[in-house]
PDB file of C-alpha atoms in Angstrom:
ATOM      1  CA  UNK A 136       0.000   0.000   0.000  1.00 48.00           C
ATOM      2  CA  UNK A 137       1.119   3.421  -1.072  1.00 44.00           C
ATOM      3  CA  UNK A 138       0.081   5.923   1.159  1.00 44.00           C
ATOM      4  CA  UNK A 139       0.698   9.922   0.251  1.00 45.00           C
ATOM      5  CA  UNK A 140      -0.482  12.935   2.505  1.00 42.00           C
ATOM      6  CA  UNK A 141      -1.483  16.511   1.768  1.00 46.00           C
ATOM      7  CA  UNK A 142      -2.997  19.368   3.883  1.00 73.00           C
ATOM      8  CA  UNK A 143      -6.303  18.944   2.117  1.00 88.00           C
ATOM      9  CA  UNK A 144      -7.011  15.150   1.726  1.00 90.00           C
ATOM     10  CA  UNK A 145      -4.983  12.205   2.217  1.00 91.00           C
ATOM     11  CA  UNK A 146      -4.840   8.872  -0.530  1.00 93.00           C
ATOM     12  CA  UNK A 147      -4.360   5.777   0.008  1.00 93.00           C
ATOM     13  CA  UNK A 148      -3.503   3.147  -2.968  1.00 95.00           C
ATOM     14  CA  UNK A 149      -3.930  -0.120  -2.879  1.00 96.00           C
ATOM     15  CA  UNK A 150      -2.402  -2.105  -5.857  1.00 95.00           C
ATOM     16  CA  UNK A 151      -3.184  -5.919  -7.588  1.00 97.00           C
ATOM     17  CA  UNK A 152      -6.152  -5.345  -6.306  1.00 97.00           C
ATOM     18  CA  UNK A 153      -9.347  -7.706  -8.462  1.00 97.00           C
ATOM     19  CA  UNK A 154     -12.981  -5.784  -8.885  1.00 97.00           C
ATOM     20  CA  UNK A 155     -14.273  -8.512  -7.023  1.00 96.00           C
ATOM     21  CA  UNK A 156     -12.497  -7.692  -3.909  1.00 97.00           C
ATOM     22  CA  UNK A 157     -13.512  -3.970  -4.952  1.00 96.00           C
ATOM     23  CA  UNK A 158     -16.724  -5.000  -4.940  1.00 95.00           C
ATOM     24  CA  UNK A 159     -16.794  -6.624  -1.751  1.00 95.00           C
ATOM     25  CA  UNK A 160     -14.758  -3.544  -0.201  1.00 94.00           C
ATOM     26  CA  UNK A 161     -17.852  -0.927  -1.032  1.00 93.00           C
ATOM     27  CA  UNK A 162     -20.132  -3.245   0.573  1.00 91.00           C
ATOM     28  CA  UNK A 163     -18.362  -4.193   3.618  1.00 92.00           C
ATOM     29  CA  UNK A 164     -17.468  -0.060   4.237  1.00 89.00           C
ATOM     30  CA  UNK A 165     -21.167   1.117   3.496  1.00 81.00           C
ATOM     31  CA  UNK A 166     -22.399   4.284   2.653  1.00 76.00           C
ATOM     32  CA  UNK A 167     -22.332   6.070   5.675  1.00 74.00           C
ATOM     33  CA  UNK A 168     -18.493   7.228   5.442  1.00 78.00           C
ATOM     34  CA  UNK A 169     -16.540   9.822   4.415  1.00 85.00           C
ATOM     35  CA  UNK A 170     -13.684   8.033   2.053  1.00 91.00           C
ATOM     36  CA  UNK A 171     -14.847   7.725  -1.809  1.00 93.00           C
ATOM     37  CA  UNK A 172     -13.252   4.921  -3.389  1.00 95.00           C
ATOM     38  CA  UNK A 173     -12.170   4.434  -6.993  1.00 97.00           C
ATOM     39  CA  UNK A 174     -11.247   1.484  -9.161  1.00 97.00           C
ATOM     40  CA  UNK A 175      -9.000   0.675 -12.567  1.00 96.00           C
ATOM     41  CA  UNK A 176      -6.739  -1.140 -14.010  1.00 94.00           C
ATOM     42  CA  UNK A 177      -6.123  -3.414 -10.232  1.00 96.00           C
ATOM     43  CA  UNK A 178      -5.445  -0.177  -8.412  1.00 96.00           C
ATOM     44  CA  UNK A 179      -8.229   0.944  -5.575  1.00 97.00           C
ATOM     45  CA  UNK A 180      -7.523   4.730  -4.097  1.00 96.00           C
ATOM     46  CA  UNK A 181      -9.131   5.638  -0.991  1.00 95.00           C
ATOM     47  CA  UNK A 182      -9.275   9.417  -0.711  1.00 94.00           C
ATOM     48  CA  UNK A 183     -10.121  11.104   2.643  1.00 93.00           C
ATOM     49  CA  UNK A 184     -11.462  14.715   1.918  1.00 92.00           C
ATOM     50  CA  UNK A 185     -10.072  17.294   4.674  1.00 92.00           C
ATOM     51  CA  UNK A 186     -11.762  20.144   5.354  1.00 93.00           C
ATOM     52  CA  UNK A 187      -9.769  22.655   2.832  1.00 93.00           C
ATOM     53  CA  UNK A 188     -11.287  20.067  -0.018  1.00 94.00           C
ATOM     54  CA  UNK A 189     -14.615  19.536   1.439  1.00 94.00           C
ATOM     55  CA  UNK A 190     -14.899  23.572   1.865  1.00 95.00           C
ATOM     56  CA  UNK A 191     -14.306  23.745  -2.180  1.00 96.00           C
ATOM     57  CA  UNK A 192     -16.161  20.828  -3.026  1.00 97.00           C
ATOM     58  CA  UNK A 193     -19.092  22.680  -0.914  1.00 96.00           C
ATOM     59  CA  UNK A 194     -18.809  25.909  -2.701  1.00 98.00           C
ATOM     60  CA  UNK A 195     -18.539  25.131  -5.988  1.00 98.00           C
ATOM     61  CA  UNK A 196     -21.606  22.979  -5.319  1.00 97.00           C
ATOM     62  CA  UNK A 197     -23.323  26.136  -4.707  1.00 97.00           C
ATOM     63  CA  UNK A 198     -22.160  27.687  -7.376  1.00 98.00           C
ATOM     64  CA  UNK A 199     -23.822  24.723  -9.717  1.00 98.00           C
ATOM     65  CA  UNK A 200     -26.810  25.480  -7.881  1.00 98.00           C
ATOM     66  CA  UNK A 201     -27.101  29.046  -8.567  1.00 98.00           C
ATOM     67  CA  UNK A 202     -25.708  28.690 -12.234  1.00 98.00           C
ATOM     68  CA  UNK A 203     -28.661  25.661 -12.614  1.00 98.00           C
ATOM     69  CA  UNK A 204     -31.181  28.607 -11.071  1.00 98.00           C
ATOM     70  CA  UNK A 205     -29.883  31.687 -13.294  1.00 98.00           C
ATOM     71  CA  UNK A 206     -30.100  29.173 -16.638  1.00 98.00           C
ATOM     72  CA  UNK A 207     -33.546  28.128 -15.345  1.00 98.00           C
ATOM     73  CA  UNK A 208     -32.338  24.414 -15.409  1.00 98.00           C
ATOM     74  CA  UNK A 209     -33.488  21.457 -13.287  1.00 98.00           C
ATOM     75  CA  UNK A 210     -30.887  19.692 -11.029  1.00 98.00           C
ATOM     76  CA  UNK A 211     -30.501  16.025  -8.998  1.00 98.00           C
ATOM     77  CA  UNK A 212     -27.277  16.636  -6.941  1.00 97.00           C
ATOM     78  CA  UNK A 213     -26.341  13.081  -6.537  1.00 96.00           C
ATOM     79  CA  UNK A 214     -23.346  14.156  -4.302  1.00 94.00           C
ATOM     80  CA  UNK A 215     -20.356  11.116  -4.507  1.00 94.00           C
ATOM     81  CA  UNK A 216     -22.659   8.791  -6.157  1.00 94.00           C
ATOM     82  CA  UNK A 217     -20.921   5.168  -6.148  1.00 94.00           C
ATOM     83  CA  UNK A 218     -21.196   5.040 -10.169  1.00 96.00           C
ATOM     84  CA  UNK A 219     -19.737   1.135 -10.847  1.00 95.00           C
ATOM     85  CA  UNK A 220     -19.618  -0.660 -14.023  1.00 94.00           C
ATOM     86  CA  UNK A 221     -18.805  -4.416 -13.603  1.00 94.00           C
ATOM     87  CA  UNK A 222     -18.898  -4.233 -17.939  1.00 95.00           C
ATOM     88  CA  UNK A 223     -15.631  -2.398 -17.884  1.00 95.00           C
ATOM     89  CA  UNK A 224     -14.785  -3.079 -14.405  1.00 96.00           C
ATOM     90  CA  UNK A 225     -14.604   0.238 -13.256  1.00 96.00           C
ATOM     91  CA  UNK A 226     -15.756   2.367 -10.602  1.00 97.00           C
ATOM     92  CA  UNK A 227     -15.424   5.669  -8.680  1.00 96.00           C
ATOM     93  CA  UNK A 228     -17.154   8.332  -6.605  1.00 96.00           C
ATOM     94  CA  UNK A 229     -16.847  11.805  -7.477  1.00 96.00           C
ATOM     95  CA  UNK A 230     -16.731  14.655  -4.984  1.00 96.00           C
ATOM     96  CA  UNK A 231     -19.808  15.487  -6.593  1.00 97.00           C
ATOM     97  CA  UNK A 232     -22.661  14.792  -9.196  1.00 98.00           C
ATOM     98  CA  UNK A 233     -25.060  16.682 -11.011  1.00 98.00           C
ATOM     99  CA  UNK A 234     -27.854  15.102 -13.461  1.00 98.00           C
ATOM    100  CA  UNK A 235     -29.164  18.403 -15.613  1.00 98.00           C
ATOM    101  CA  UNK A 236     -29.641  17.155 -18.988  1.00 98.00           C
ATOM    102  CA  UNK A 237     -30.954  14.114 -17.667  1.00 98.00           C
ATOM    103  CA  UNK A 238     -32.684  14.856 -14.793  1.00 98.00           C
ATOM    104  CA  UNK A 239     -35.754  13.709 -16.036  1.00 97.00           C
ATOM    105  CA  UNK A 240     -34.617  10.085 -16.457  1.00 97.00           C
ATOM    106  CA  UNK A 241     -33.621  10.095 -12.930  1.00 97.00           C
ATOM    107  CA  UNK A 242     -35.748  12.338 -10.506  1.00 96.00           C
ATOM    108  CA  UNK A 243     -37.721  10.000  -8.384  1.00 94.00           C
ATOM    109  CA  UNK A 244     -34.672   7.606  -8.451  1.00 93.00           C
ATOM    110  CA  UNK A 245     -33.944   6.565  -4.758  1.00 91.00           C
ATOM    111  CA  UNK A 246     -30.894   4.218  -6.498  1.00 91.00           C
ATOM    112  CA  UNK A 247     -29.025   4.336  -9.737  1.00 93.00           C
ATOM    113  CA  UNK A 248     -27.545   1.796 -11.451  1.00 92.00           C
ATOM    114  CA  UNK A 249     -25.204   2.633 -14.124  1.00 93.00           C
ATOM    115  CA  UNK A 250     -25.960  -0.336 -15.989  1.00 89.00           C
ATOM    116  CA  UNK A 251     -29.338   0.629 -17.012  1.00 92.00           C
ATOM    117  CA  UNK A 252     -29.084   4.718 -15.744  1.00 96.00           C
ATOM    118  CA  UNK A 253     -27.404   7.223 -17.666  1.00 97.00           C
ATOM    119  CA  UNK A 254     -24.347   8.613 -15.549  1.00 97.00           C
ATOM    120  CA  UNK A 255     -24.272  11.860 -14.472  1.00 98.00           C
ATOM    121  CA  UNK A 256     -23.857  14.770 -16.276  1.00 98.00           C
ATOM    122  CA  UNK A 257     -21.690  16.604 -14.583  1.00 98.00           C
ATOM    123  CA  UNK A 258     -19.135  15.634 -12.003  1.00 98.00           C
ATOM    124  CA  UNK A 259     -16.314  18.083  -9.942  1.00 98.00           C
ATOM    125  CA  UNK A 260     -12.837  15.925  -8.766  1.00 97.00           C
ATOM    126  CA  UNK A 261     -11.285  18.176  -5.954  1.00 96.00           C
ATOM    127  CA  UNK A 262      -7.821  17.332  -6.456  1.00 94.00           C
ATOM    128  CA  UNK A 263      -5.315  19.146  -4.302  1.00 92.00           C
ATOM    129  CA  UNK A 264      -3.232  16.161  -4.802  1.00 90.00           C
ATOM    130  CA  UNK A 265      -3.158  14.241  -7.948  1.00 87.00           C
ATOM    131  CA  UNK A 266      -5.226  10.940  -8.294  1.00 90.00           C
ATOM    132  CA  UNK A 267      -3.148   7.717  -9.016  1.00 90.00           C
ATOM    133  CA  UNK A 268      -5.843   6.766 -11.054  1.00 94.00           C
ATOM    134  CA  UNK A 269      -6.399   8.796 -14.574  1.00 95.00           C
ATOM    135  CA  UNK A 270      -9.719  10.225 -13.942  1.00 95.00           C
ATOM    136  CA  UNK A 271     -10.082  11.425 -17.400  1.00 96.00           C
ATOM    137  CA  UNK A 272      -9.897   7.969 -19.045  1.00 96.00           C
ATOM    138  CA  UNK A 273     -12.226   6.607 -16.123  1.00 96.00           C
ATOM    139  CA  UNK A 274     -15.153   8.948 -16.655  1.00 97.00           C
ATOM    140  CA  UNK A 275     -14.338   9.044 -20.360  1.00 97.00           C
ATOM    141  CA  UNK A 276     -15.159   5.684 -20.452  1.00 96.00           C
ATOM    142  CA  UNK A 277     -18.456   5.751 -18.294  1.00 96.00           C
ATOM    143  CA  UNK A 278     -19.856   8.602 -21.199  1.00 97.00           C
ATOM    144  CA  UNK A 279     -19.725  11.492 -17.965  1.00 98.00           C
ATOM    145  CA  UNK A 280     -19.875  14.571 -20.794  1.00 97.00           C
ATOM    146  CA  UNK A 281     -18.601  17.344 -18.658  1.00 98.00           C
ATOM    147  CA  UNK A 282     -15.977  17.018 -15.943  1.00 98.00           C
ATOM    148  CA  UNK A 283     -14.552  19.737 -13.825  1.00 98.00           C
ATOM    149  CA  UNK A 284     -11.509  19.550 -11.830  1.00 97.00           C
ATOM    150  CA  UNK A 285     -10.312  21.928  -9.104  1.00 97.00           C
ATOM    151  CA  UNK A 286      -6.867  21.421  -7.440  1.00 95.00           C
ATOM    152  CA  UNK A 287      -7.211  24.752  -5.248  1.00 93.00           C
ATOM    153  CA  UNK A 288      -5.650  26.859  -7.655  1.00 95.00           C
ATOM    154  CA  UNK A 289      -7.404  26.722 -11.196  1.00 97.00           C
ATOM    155  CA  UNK A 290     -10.994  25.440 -12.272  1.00 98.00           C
ATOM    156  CA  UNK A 291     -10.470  23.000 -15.478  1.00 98.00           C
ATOM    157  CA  UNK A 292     -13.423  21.934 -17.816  1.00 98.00           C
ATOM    158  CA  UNK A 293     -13.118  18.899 -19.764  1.00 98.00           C
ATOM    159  CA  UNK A 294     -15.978  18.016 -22.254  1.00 98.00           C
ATOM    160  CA  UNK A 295     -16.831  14.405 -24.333  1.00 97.00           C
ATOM    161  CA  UNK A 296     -16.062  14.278 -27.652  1.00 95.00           C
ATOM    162  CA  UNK A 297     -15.639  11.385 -29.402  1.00 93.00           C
ATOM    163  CA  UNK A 298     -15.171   9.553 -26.470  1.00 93.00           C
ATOM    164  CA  UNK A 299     -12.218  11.422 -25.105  1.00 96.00           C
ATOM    165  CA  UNK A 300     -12.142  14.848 -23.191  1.00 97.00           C
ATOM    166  CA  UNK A 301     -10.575  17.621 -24.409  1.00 97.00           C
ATOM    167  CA  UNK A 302     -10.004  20.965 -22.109  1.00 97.00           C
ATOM    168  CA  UNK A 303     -12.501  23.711 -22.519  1.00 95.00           C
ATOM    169  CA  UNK A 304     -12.610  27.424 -21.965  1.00 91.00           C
ATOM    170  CA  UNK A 305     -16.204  27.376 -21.510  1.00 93.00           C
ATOM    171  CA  UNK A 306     -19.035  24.443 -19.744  1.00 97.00           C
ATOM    172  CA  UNK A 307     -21.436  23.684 -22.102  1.00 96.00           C
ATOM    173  CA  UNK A 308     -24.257  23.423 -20.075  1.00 97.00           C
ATOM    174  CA  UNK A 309     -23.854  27.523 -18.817  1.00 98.00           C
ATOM    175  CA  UNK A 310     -21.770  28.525 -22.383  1.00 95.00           C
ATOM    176  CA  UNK A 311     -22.324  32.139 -21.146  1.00 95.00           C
ATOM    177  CA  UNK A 312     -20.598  32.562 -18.148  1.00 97.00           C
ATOM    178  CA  UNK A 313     -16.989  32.013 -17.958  1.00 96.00           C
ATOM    179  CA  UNK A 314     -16.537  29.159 -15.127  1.00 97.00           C
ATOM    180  CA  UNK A 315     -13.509  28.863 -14.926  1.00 97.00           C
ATOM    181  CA  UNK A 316     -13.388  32.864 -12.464  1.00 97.00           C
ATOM    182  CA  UNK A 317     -15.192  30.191  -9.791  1.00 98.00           C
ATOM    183  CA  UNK A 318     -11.555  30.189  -7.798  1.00 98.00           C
ATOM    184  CA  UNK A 319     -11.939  33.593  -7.638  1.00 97.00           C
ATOM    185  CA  UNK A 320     -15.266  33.299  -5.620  1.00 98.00           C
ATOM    186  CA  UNK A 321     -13.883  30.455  -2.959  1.00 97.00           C
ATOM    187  CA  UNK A 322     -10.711  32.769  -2.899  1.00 97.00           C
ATOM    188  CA  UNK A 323     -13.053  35.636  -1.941  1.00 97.00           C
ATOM    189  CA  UNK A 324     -15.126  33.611   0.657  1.00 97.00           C
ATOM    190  CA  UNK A 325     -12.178  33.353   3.017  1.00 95.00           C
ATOM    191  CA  UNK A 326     -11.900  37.046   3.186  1.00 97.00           C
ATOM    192  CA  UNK A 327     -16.059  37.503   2.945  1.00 98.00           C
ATOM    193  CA  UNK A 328     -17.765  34.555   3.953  1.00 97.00           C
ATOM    194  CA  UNK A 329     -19.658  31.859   2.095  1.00 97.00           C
ATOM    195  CA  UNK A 330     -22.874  33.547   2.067  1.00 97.00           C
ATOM    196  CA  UNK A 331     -21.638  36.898   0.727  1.00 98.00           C
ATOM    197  CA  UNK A 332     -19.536  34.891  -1.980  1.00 98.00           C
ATOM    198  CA  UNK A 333     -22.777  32.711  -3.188  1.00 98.00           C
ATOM    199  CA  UNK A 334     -24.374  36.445  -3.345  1.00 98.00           C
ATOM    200  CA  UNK A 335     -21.260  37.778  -5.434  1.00 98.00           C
ATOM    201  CA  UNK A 336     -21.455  34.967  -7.655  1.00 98.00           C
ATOM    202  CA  UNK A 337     -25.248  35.360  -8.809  1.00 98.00           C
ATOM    203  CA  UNK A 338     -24.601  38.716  -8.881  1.00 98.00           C
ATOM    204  CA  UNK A 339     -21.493  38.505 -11.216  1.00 98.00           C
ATOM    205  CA  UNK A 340     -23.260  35.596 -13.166  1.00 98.00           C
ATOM    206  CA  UNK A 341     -26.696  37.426 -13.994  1.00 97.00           C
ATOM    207  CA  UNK A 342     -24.016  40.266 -15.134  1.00 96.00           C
ATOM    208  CA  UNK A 343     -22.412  37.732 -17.331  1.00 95.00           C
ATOM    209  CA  UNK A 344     -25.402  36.359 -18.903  1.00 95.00           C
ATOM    210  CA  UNK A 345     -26.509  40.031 -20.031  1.00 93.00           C
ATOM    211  CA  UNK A 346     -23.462  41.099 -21.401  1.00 90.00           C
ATOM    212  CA  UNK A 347     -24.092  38.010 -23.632  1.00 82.00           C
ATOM    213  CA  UNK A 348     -27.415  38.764 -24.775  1.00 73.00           C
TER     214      UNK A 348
END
């Protein structure tokens, strides 16, 4: 077992591991935890979010929230939804989910099962360390169309095409407002508060979707 450390989370790899024994791991921990697992290629990471990573993960959540609100679309926050596929033998949970597009298919959903459920649309990877496991291929290959990763600093969108991601300026789910100025925002709740940064944020969003009218 290969175990690194950071300020914000902590990782733990565990290696020749078979998705059986994955399997079996997810059921044995449970759901009521705070570690989010991930599987591929025999490697399992356990990542344990401290509170610098949950804080992010938290406000950028909001931020969804109020960008779903200002664009006057319909959310399911499925948080770190255990999203398994024993057809490529793969599995993860995000720091968190969003179903827009296709929160129709899924709304009175208690579970979802990947097999027969589309995946989300949108998942956020806090990394303030770097996964062992290449996200990009994992979610890639579950059809996830738009993922965003934040490692404290800088706000990266990937989007499907063709079955690969490719790094975008803009999301295309909220095309008019430049996502990518959300570090800005946590940066500013530290000195503000979360509240007053949420209100910044509609604020500077509703100015952003004007300006593109």
């Amino acid at each position: 077992m290969v175990t690194t450390a950071k300020l914000s989370e902590t990782r733990d790899v565990l290696q020749n591991i078979s998705w059986q024994t994955f399997k079996a791991m997810l059921a044995d921990m449970g759901s009521q935890r705070n570690k989010r697992l991930a599987y591929d290629n025999g490697i399992v990471e356990i990542m344990t979010p401290l509170m610098p990573h949950e804080n992010s993960n938290r406000l950028i959540e909001g931020f969804v929230l109020v960008l779903c609100e200002e664009f006057g679309l319909e959310v399911k926050s499925a948080g770190s939804l255990t999203m398994t596929r024993d057809d490529l033998e793969q599995g993860a949970e995000p720091d968190s989910s969003y179903y827009i597009q296709n929160e129709f298919l899924v709304r009175n959903k208690e579970n979802i099962d990947l097999n027969i459920d589309p995946p989300p649309d949108l998942i956020l990877e806090v990394e303030y360390s770097r996964s062992k496991i290449n996200k990009l291929n994992l979610y890639a290959s579950m059809g996830v169309t738009e993922f965003w990763r934040y490692n404290g600093t800088v706000l990266r969108i990937y989007t499907l095409n063709n079955g690969q991601y490719s790094q975008s300026e803009n999301s295309p789910t909220f095309a008019s407002v430049l996502v990518t100025e959300i570090p800005r925002f946590i940066q500013e709740s530290k000195k503000i508060g979360q509240i007053a940064a949420t209100r910044a944020f509609r604020s500077w969003v509703k100015q952003q979707m004007s300006t593109a009218e």
